[in-house]
Amino acid sequence: MGHLSTHVLDTMNGCPAAGMKVTLQRLAGASFETLKTLTLNADGRNDGGPLLDAGAMAIGRYRLLFEVAAYFRARGVVLPEPAFVDVVPIDFGISDAQGHYHVPLLVTPWTYATYRGS
């Protein structure tokens, strides 16, 4: 059964990005609609399990918004205004509603990387 998940690692501090806010959106026509907003748990994941479970998975264009600058500021990191990396948007497509889509994010206040995980 298909599902969508994410996991965020703070590579500046070498730990999961506990407390980071994340928004999941889906493209609807010409604009994105918010499906859910969540705060990552101590493991840098969603407490409620998958972001989309098998019943909610649908083919389409999606966006995850990761509130990176706010997370690092909350950890006491002094950042310039505006921050170099503020909100990280990751746009991706789901082409198989039965597939497993994992979107991890590795992040510092100055860089980020993502990939399709397993």
mmCIF file of N, CA and C in Angstrom:
data_model
loop_
_atom_site.group_PDB
_atom_site.id
_atom_site.type_symbol
_atom_site.label_atom_id
_atom_site.label_comp_id
_atom_site.label_asym_id
_atom_site.label_seq_id
_atom_site.Cartn_x
_atom_site.Cartn_y
_atom_site.Cartn_z
ATOM 1 N N MET A 1 0.825 -1.179 0.000
ATOM 2 C CA MET A 1 0.000 0.000 0.000
ATOM 3 C C MET A 1 0.872 1.246 0.000
ATOM 4 N N GLY A 2 0.455 2.243 -0.718
ATOM 5 C CA GLY A 2 1.239 3.461 -0.836
ATOM 6 C C GLY A 2 1.169 4.352 0.388
ATOM 7 N N HIS A 3 2.218 5.163 0.542
ATOM 8 C CA HIS A 3 2.198 6.209 1.564
ATOM 9 C C HIS A 3 3.329 7.202 1.321
ATOM 10 N N LEU A 4 3.204 8.361 1.956
ATOM 11 C CA LEU A 4 4.185 9.437 1.868
ATOM 12 C C LEU A 4 4.712 9.718 3.256
ATOM 13 N N SER A 5 6.049 9.821 3.380
ATOM 14 C CA SER A 5 6.660 10.142 4.664
ATOM 15 C C SER A 5 7.816 11.109 4.457
ATOM 16 N N THR A 6 8.272 11.699 5.570
ATOM 17 C CA THR A 6 9.438 12.570 5.545
ATOM 18 C C THR A 6 10.242 12.351 6.817
ATOM 19 N N HIS A 7 11.486 12.805 6.789
ATOM 20 C CA HIS A 7 12.397 12.710 7.929
ATOM 21 C C HIS A 7 13.401 13.833 7.752
ATOM 22 N N VAL A 8 13.617 14.640 8.795
ATOM 23 C CA VAL A 8 14.540 15.765 8.680
ATOM 24 C C VAL A 8 15.673 15.591 9.679
ATOM 25 N N LEU A 9 16.903 15.709 9.161
ATOM 26 C CA LEU A 9 18.095 15.648 10.006
ATOM 27 C C LEU A 9 18.810 16.989 9.980
ATOM 28 N N ASP A 10 19.111 17.483 11.165
ATOM 29 C CA ASP A 10 19.861 18.718 11.376
ATOM 30 C C ASP A 10 21.333 18.321 11.335
ATOM 31 N N THR A 11 21.995 18.557 10.207
ATOM 32 C CA THR A 11 23.383 18.125 10.069
ATOM 33 C C THR A 11 24.361 19.118 10.682
ATOM 34 N N MET A 12 23.902 20.294 11.094
ATOM 35 C CA MET A 12 24.754 21.230 11.835
ATOM 36 C C MET A 12 25.018 20.691 13.240
ATOM 37 N N ASN A 13 23.948 20.165 13.869
ATOM 38 C CA ASN A 13 24.040 19.678 15.241
ATOM 39 C C ASN A 13 24.112 18.160 15.343
ATOM 40 N N GLY A 14 23.998 17.480 14.200
ATOM 41 C CA GLY A 14 24.087 16.020 14.201
ATOM 42 C C GLY A 14 22.933 15.338 14.906
ATOM 43 N N CYS A 15 21.695 15.805 14.641
ATOM 44 C CA CYS A 15 20.534 15.239 15.332
ATOM 45 C C CYS A 15 19.285 15.386 14.461
ATOM 46 N N PRO A 16 18.213 14.687 14.819
ATOM 47 C CA PRO A 16 16.943 14.906 14.128
ATOM 48 C C PRO A 16 16.460 16.336 14.387
ATOM 49 N N ALA A 17 15.693 16.882 13.465
ATOM 50 C CA ALA A 17 15.194 18.261 13.574
ATOM 51 C C ALA A 17 13.876 18.296 14.353
ATOM 52 N N ALA A 18 13.943 17.897 15.612
ATOM 53 C CA ALA A 18 12.764 17.874 16.481
ATOM 54 C C ALA A 18 12.204 19.284 16.632
ATOM 55 N N GLY A 19 10.905 19.413 16.455
ATOM 56 C CA GLY A 19 10.244 20.702 16.609
ATOM 57 C C GLY A 19 10.108 21.504 15.327
ATOM 58 N N MET A 20 10.707 21.059 14.225
ATOM 59 C CA MET A 20 10.567 21.797 12.965
ATOM 60 C C MET A 20 9.128 21.689 12.464
ATOM 61 N N LYS A 21 8.605 22.797 11.990
ATOM 62 C CA LYS A 21 7.267 22.810 11.403
ATOM 63 C C LYS A 21 7.363 22.504 9.913
ATOM 64 N N VAL A 22 6.404 21.701 9.442
ATOM 65 C CA VAL A 22 6.353 21.257 8.053
ATOM 66 C C VAL A 22 4.910 21.375 7.566
ATOM 67 N N THR A 23 4.743 21.830 6.337
ATOM 68 C CA THR A 23 3.418 21.915 5.716
ATOM 69 C C THR A 23 3.422 21.068 4.455
ATOM 70 N N LEU A 24 2.381 20.256 4.289
ATOM 71 C CA LEU A 24 2.184 19.458 3.086
ATOM 72 C C LEU A 24 1.081 20.101 2.267
ATOM 73 N N GLN A 25 1.370 20.333 0.983
ATOM 74 C CA GLN A 25 0.390 20.921 0.077
ATOM 75 C C GLN A 25 0.257 20.068 -1.177
ATOM 76 N N ARG A 26 -0.896 20.215 -1.839
ATOM 77 C CA ARG A 26 -1.144 19.540 -3.120
ATOM 78 C C ARG A 26 -1.574 20.587 -4.132
ATOM 79 N N LEU A 27 -1.062 20.465 -5.343
ATOM 80 C CA LEU A 27 -1.442 21.381 -6.417
ATOM 81 C C LEU A 27 -2.883 21.105 -6.829
ATOM 82 N N ALA A 28 -3.693 22.154 -6.757
ATOM 83 C CA ALA A 28 -5.101 22.056 -7.144
ATOM 84 C C ALA A 28 -5.365 23.171 -8.144
ATOM 85 N N GLY A 29 -5.413 22.828 -9.414
ATOM 86 C CA GLY A 29 -5.550 23.850 -10.444
ATOM 87 C C GLY A 29 -4.256 24.630 -10.570
ATOM 88 N N ALA A 30 -4.332 25.937 -10.354
ATOM 89 C CA ALA A 30 -3.157 26.800 -10.488
ATOM 90 C C ALA A 30 -2.515 27.148 -9.151
ATOM 91 N N SER A 31 -3.053 26.634 -8.036
ATOM 92 C CA SER A 31 -2.492 26.988 -6.732
ATOM 93 C C SER A 31 -2.390 25.750 -5.838
ATOM 94 N N PHE A 32 -1.624 25.911 -4.783
ATOM 95 C CA PHE A 32 -1.448 24.811 -3.839
ATOM 96 C C PHE A 32 -2.448 24.945 -2.687
ATOM 97 N N GLU A 33 -3.030 23.819 -2.288
ATOM 98 C CA GLU A 33 -3.906 23.795 -1.120
ATOM 99 C C GLU A 33 -3.187 23.043 -0.005
ATOM 100 N N THR A 34 -3.307 23.546 1.214
ATOM 101 C CA THR A 34 -2.660 22.906 2.355
ATOM 102 C C THR A 34 -3.466 21.696 2.798
ATOM 103 N N LEU A 35 -2.784 20.553 2.880
ATOM 104 C CA LEU A 35 -3.412 19.321 3.347
ATOM 105 C C LEU A 35 -3.211 19.141 4.848
ATOM 106 N N LYS A 36 -2.015 19.509 5.328
ATOM 107 C CA LYS A 36 -1.755 19.419 6.768
ATOM 108 C C LYS A 36 -0.502 20.196 7.121
ATOM 109 N N THR A 37 -0.462 20.625 8.358
ATOM 110 C CA THR A 37 0.706 21.261 8.948
ATOM 111 C C THR A 37 1.032 20.473 10.200
ATOM 112 N N LEU A 38 2.306 20.208 10.421
ATOM 113 C CA LEU A 38 2.697 19.381 11.555
ATOM 114 C C LEU A 38 4.020 19.861 12.139
ATOM 115 N N THR A 39 4.322 19.380 13.324
ATOM 116 C CA THR A 39 5.598 19.628 13.985
ATOM 117 C C THR A 39 6.290 18.284 14.149
ATOM 118 N N LEU A 40 7.551 18.220 13.728
ATOM 119 C CA LEU A 40 8.290 16.961 13.776
ATOM 120 C C LEU A 40 8.585 16.544 15.213
ATOM 121 N N ASN A 41 8.559 15.241 15.449
ATOM 122 C CA ASN A 41 8.806 14.695 16.783
ATOM 123 C C ASN A 41 10.308 14.593 17.083
ATOM 124 N N ALA A 42 10.656 13.980 18.190
ATOM 125 C CA ALA A 42 12.054 13.878 18.636
ATOM 126 C C ALA A 42 12.932 13.135 17.639
ATOM 127 N N ASP A 43 12.325 12.318 16.776
ATOM 128 C CA ASP A 43 13.075 11.582 15.760
ATOM 129 C C ASP A 43 13.104 12.320 14.423
ATOM 130 N N GLY A 44 12.539 13.545 14.361
ATOM 131 C CA GLY A 44 12.512 14.306 13.117
ATOM 132 C C GLY A 44 11.485 13.788 12.122
ATOM 133 N N ARG A 45 10.452 13.123 12.643
ATOM 134 C CA ARG A 45 9.404 12.532 11.803
ATOM 135 C C ARG A 45 8.028 13.012 12.275
ATOM 136 N N ASN A 46 7.009 12.657 11.508
ATOM 137 C CA ASN A 46 5.631 12.973 11.871
ATOM 138 C C ASN A 46 5.141 11.993 12.927
ATOM 139 N N ASP A 47 4.623 12.502 14.040
ATOM 140 C CA ASP A 47 4.088 11.641 15.103
ATOM 141 C C ASP A 47 2.948 10.755 14.631
ATOM 142 N N GLY A 48 2.146 11.237 13.710
ATOM 143 C CA GLY A 48 0.963 10.510 13.278
ATOM 144 C C GLY A 48 1.213 9.467 12.213
ATOM 145 N N GLY A 49 2.474 9.113 11.961
ATOM 146 C CA GLY A 49 2.769 8.137 10.911
ATOM 147 C C GLY A 49 2.934 8.826 9.573
ATOM 148 N N PRO A 50 2.540 8.160 8.488
ATOM 149 C CA PRO A 50 2.729 8.753 7.158
ATOM 150 C C PRO A 50 2.004 10.090 7.007
ATOM 151 N N LEU A 51 2.560 10.953 6.172
ATOM 152 C CA LEU A 51 1.895 12.218 5.851
ATOM 153 C C LEU A 51 0.636 11.952 5.034
ATOM 154 N N LEU A 52 0.718 10.977 4.150
ATOM 155 C CA LEU A 52 -0.438 10.471 3.416
ATOM 156 C C LEU A 52 -0.423 8.963 3.549
ATOM 157 N N ASP A 53 -1.545 8.385 3.963
ATOM 158 C CA ASP A 53 -1.623 6.936 4.039
ATOM 159 C C ASP A 53 -2.227 6.394 2.748
ATOM 160 N N ALA A 54 -2.404 5.092 2.681
ATOM 161 C CA ALA A 54 -2.884 4.462 1.444
ATOM 162 C C ALA A 54 -4.210 5.049 0.977
ATOM 163 N N GLY A 55 -5.093 5.388 1.904
ATOM 164 C CA GLY A 55 -6.393 5.934 1.535
ATOM 165 C C GLY A 55 -6.330 7.347 0.986
ATOM 166 N N ALA A 56 -5.300 8.104 1.359
ATOM 167 C CA ALA A 56 -5.183 9.504 0.937
ATOM 168 C C ALA A 56 -4.235 9.693 -0.243
ATOM 169 N N MET A 57 -3.474 8.664 -0.587
ATOM 170 C CA MET A 57 -2.519 8.798 -1.693
ATOM 171 C C MET A 57 -3.253 9.006 -3.008
ATOM 172 N N ALA A 58 -2.763 9.968 -3.771
ATOM 173 C CA ALA A 58 -3.349 10.240 -5.084
ATOM 174 C C ALA A 58 -2.256 10.744 -6.014
ATOM 175 N N ILE A 59 -2.351 10.405 -7.257
ATOM 176 C CA ILE A 59 -1.413 10.904 -8.261
ATOM 177 C C ILE A 59 -1.558 12.412 -8.340
ATOM 178 N N GLY A 60 -0.427 13.104 -8.379
ATOM 179 C CA GLY A 60 -0.488 14.555 -8.485
ATOM 180 C C GLY A 60 0.820 15.214 -8.112
ATOM 181 N N ARG A 61 0.800 16.559 -8.077
ATOM 182 C CA ARG A 61 1.957 17.382 -7.710
ATOM 183 C C ARG A 61 1.773 17.831 -6.268
ATOM 184 N N TYR A 62 2.863 17.727 -5.499
ATOM 185 C CA TYR A 62 2.832 18.054 -4.076
ATOM 186 C C TYR A 62 3.989 18.986 -3.732
ATOM 187 N N ARG A 63 3.882 19.589 -2.563
ATOM 188 C CA ARG A 63 4.938 20.467 -2.051
ATOM 189 C C ARG A 63 5.032 20.261 -0.535
ATOM 190 N N LEU A 64 6.264 20.122 -0.066
ATOM 191 C CA LEU A 64 6.543 20.149 1.368
ATOM 192 C C LEU A 64 7.278 21.454 1.660
ATOM 193 N N LEU A 65 6.844 22.166 2.692
ATOM 194 C CA LEU A 65 7.488 23.403 3.128
ATOM 195 C C LEU A 65 8.081 23.162 4.513
ATOM 196 N N PHE A 66 9.400 23.271 4.614
ATOM 197 C CA PHE A 66 10.120 23.035 5.858
ATOM 198 C C PHE A 66 10.572 24.386 6.432
ATOM 199 N N GLU A 67 10.169 24.719 7.637
ATOM 200 C CA GLU A 67 10.482 26.011 8.255
ATOM 201 C C GLU A 67 11.849 25.943 8.951
ATOM 202 N N VAL A 68 12.880 26.028 8.132
ATOM 203 C CA VAL A 68 14.257 25.811 8.563
ATOM 204 C C VAL A 68 14.781 26.941 9.451
ATOM 205 N N ALA A 69 14.666 28.189 9.026
ATOM 206 C CA ALA A 69 15.210 29.313 9.808
ATOM 207 C C ALA A 69 14.552 29.380 11.186
ATOM 208 N N ALA A 70 13.244 29.225 11.243
ATOM 209 C CA ALA A 70 12.552 29.264 12.535
ATOM 210 C C ALA A 70 13.050 28.150 13.455
ATOM 211 N N TYR A 71 13.294 26.974 12.881
ATOM 212 C CA TYR A 71 13.828 25.852 13.669
ATOM 213 C C TYR A 71 15.191 26.206 14.257
ATOM 214 N N PHE A 72 16.114 26.706 13.430
ATOM 215 C CA PHE A 72 17.456 27.012 13.929
ATOM 216 C C PHE A 72 17.435 28.177 14.914
ATOM 217 N N ARG A 73 16.609 29.165 14.677
ATOM 218 C CA ARG A 73 16.490 30.271 15.647
ATOM 219 C C ARG A 73 15.995 29.755 16.991
ATOM 220 N N ALA A 74 15.032 28.832 16.966
ATOM 221 C CA ALA A 74 14.516 28.255 18.214
ATOM 222 C C ALA A 74 15.594 27.467 18.961
ATOM 223 N N ARG A 75 16.589 26.968 18.234
ATOM 224 C CA ARG A 75 17.719 26.267 18.862
ATOM 225 C C ARG A 75 18.803 27.234 19.325
ATOM 226 N N GLY A 76 18.598 28.535 19.117
ATOM 227 C CA GLY A 76 19.560 29.524 19.575
ATOM 228 C C GLY A 76 20.606 29.924 18.567
ATOM 229 N N VAL A 77 20.463 29.487 17.324
ATOM 230 C CA VAL A 77 21.415 29.849 16.283
ATOM 231 C C VAL A 77 21.115 31.283 15.838
ATOM 232 N N VAL A 78 22.123 32.140 15.859
ATOM 233 C CA VAL A 78 21.951 33.516 15.409
ATOM 234 C C VAL A 78 22.069 33.539 13.888
ATOM 235 N N LEU A 79 21.003 33.970 13.238
ATOM 236 C CA LEU A 79 20.947 34.015 11.780
ATOM 237 C C LEU A 79 20.762 35.459 11.330
ATOM 238 N N PRO A 80 21.257 35.792 10.146
ATOM 239 C CA PRO A 80 21.012 37.137 9.622
ATOM 240 C C PRO A 80 19.541 37.287 9.249
ATOM 241 N N GLU A 81 19.134 38.522 9.044
ATOM 242 C CA GLU A 81 17.768 38.792 8.588
ATOM 243 C C GLU A 81 17.840 39.479 7.237
ATOM 244 N N PRO A 82 17.383 38.896 6.174
ATOM 245 C CA PRO A 82 16.731 37.585 6.156
ATOM 246 C C PRO A 82 17.749 36.450 6.231
ATOM 247 N N ALA A 83 17.273 35.303 6.682
ATOM 248 C CA ALA A 83 18.129 34.121 6.763
ATOM 249 C C ALA A 83 18.503 33.646 5.356
ATOM 250 N N PHE A 84 19.674 33.072 5.227
ATOM 251 C CA PHE A 84 20.108 32.542 3.931
ATOM 252 C C PHE A 84 19.169 31.421 3.480
ATOM 253 N N VAL A 85 18.902 30.452 4.366
ATOM 254 C CA VAL A 85 17.915 29.392 4.106
ATOM 255 C C VAL A 85 16.769 29.640 5.079
ATOM 256 N N ASP A 86 15.601 29.954 4.554
ATOM 257 C CA ASP A 86 14.452 30.268 5.398
ATOM 258 C C ASP A 86 13.465 29.106 5.358
ATOM 259 N N VAL A 87 12.534 29.133 4.438
ATOM 260 C CA VAL A 87 11.596 28.031 4.252
ATOM 261 C C VAL A 87 12.062 27.249 3.015
ATOM 262 N N VAL A 88 12.268 25.958 3.182
ATOM 263 C CA VAL A 88 12.709 25.113 2.073
ATOM 264 C C VAL A 88 11.480 24.457 1.444
ATOM 265 N N PRO A 89 11.202 24.810 0.173
ATOM 266 C CA PRO A 89 10.102 24.145 -0.529
ATOM 267 C C PRO A 89 10.648 22.980 -1.361
ATOM 268 N N ILE A 90 10.010 21.848 -1.243
ATOM 269 C CA ILE A 90 10.371 20.713 -2.084
ATOM 270 C C ILE A 90 9.127 20.317 -2.860
ATOM 271 N N ASP A 91 9.175 20.543 -4.170
ATOM 272 C CA ASP A 91 8.082 20.170 -5.067
ATOM 273 C C ASP A 91 8.387 18.796 -5.645
ATOM 274 N N PHE A 92 7.406 17.919 -5.643
ATOM 275 C CA PHE A 92 7.617 16.561 -6.151
ATOM 276 C C PHE A 92 6.298 16.014 -6.679
ATOM 277 N N GLY A 93 6.406 14.969 -7.460
ATOM 278 C CA GLY A 93 5.226 14.337 -8.030
ATOM 279 C C GLY A 93 5.041 12.927 -7.515
ATOM 280 N N ILE A 94 3.799 12.555 -7.357
ATOM 281 C CA ILE A 94 3.438 11.173 -7.041
ATOM 282 C C ILE A 94 2.788 10.608 -8.299
ATOM 283 N N SER A 95 3.463 9.658 -8.913
ATOM 284 C CA SER A 95 2.962 9.075 -10.158
ATOM 285 C C SER A 95 2.353 7.690 -9.943
ATOM 286 N N ASP A 96 2.513 7.133 -8.749
ATOM 287 C CA ASP A 96 1.997 5.803 -8.427
ATOM 288 C C ASP A 96 1.373 5.864 -7.043
ATOM 289 N N ALA A 97 0.062 5.893 -6.969
ATOM 290 C CA ALA A 97 -0.641 6.005 -5.683
ATOM 291 C C ALA A 97 -0.418 4.788 -4.793
ATOM 292 N N GLN A 98 0.112 3.706 -5.341
ATOM 293 C CA GLN A 98 0.416 2.511 -4.548
ATOM 294 C C GLN A 98 1.878 2.496 -4.094
ATOM 295 N N GLY A 99 2.654 3.502 -4.513
ATOM 296 C CA GLY A 99 4.079 3.536 -4.206
ATOM 297 C C GLY A 99 4.382 4.117 -2.835
ATOM 298 N N HIS A 100 5.610 3.886 -2.407
ATOM 299 C CA HIS A 100 6.112 4.453 -1.155
ATOM 300 C C HIS A 100 7.007 5.626 -1.535
ATOM 301 N N TYR A 101 6.637 6.808 -1.083
ATOM 302 C CA TYR A 101 7.408 8.021 -1.345
ATOM 303 C C TYR A 101 7.930 8.546 -0.016
ATOM 304 N N HIS A 102 9.244 8.579 0.115
ATOM 305 C CA HIS A 102 9.887 9.097 1.321
ATOM 306 C C HIS A 102 10.740 10.288 0.902
ATOM 307 N N VAL A 103 10.494 11.455 1.513
ATOM 308 C CA VAL A 103 11.186 12.689 1.147
ATOM 309 C C VAL A 103 11.990 13.168 2.357
ATOM 310 N N PRO A 104 13.250 12.732 2.482
ATOM 311 C CA PRO A 104 14.084 13.184 3.591
ATOM 312 C C PRO A 104 14.728 14.539 3.271
ATOM 313 N N LEU A 105 15.077 15.265 4.329
ATOM 314 C CA LEU A 105 15.767 16.540 4.185
ATOM 315 C C LEU A 105 16.938 16.560 5.154
ATOM 316 N N LEU A 106 18.118 16.877 4.622
ATOM 317 C CA LEU A 106 19.326 17.098 5.424
ATOM 318 C C LEU A 106 19.573 18.590 5.375
ATOM 319 N N VAL A 107 19.733 19.250 6.551
ATOM 320 C CA VAL A 107 19.706 20.706 6.543
ATOM 321 C C VAL A 107 20.648 21.337 7.568
ATOM 322 N N THR A 108 21.195 22.492 7.183
ATOM 323 C CA THR A 108 21.917 23.404 8.076
ATOM 324 C C THR A 108 21.338 24.789 7.789
ATOM 325 N N PRO A 109 21.776 25.828 8.502
ATOM 326 C CA PRO A 109 21.292 27.166 8.169
ATOM 327 C C PRO A 109 21.779 27.666 6.809
ATOM 328 N N TRP A 110 22.736 26.955 6.177
ATOM 329 C CA TRP A 110 23.342 27.433 4.933
ATOM 330 C C TRP A 110 23.204 26.501 3.742
ATOM 331 N N THR A 111 22.686 25.307 3.967
ATOM 332 C CA THR A 111 22.584 24.346 2.871
ATOM 333 C C THR A 111 21.520 23.302 3.191
ATOM 334 N N TYR A 112 21.029 22.638 2.135
ATOM 335 C CA TYR A 112 20.120 21.513 2.334
ATOM 336 C C TYR A 112 20.247 20.551 1.154
ATOM 337 N N ALA A 113 19.835 19.320 1.399
ATOM 338 C CA ALA A 113 19.836 18.296 0.360
ATOM 339 C C ALA A 113 18.632 17.394 0.593
ATOM 340 N N THR A 114 18.103 16.874 -0.495
ATOM 341 C CA THR A 114 16.988 15.938 -0.423
ATOM 342 C C THR A 114 17.170 14.885 -1.513
ATOM 343 N N TYR A 115 16.376 13.843 -1.431
ATOM 344 C CA TYR A 115 16.403 12.766 -2.411
ATOM 345 C C TYR A 115 15.154 11.925 -2.182
ATOM 346 N N ARG A 116 14.854 11.024 -3.090
ATOM 347 C CA ARG A 116 13.748 10.097 -2.846
ATOM 348 C C ARG A 116 14.313 8.917 -2.062
ATOM 349 N N GLY A 117 13.894 8.818 -0.838
ATOM 350 C CA GLY A 117 14.404 7.769 0.034
ATOM 351 C C GLY A 117 13.582 6.493 -0.078
ATOM 352 N N SER A 118 13.928 5.563 0.772
ATOM 353 C CA SER A 118 13.229 4.271 0.764
ATOM 354 C C SER A 118 12.508 4.040 2.070
#
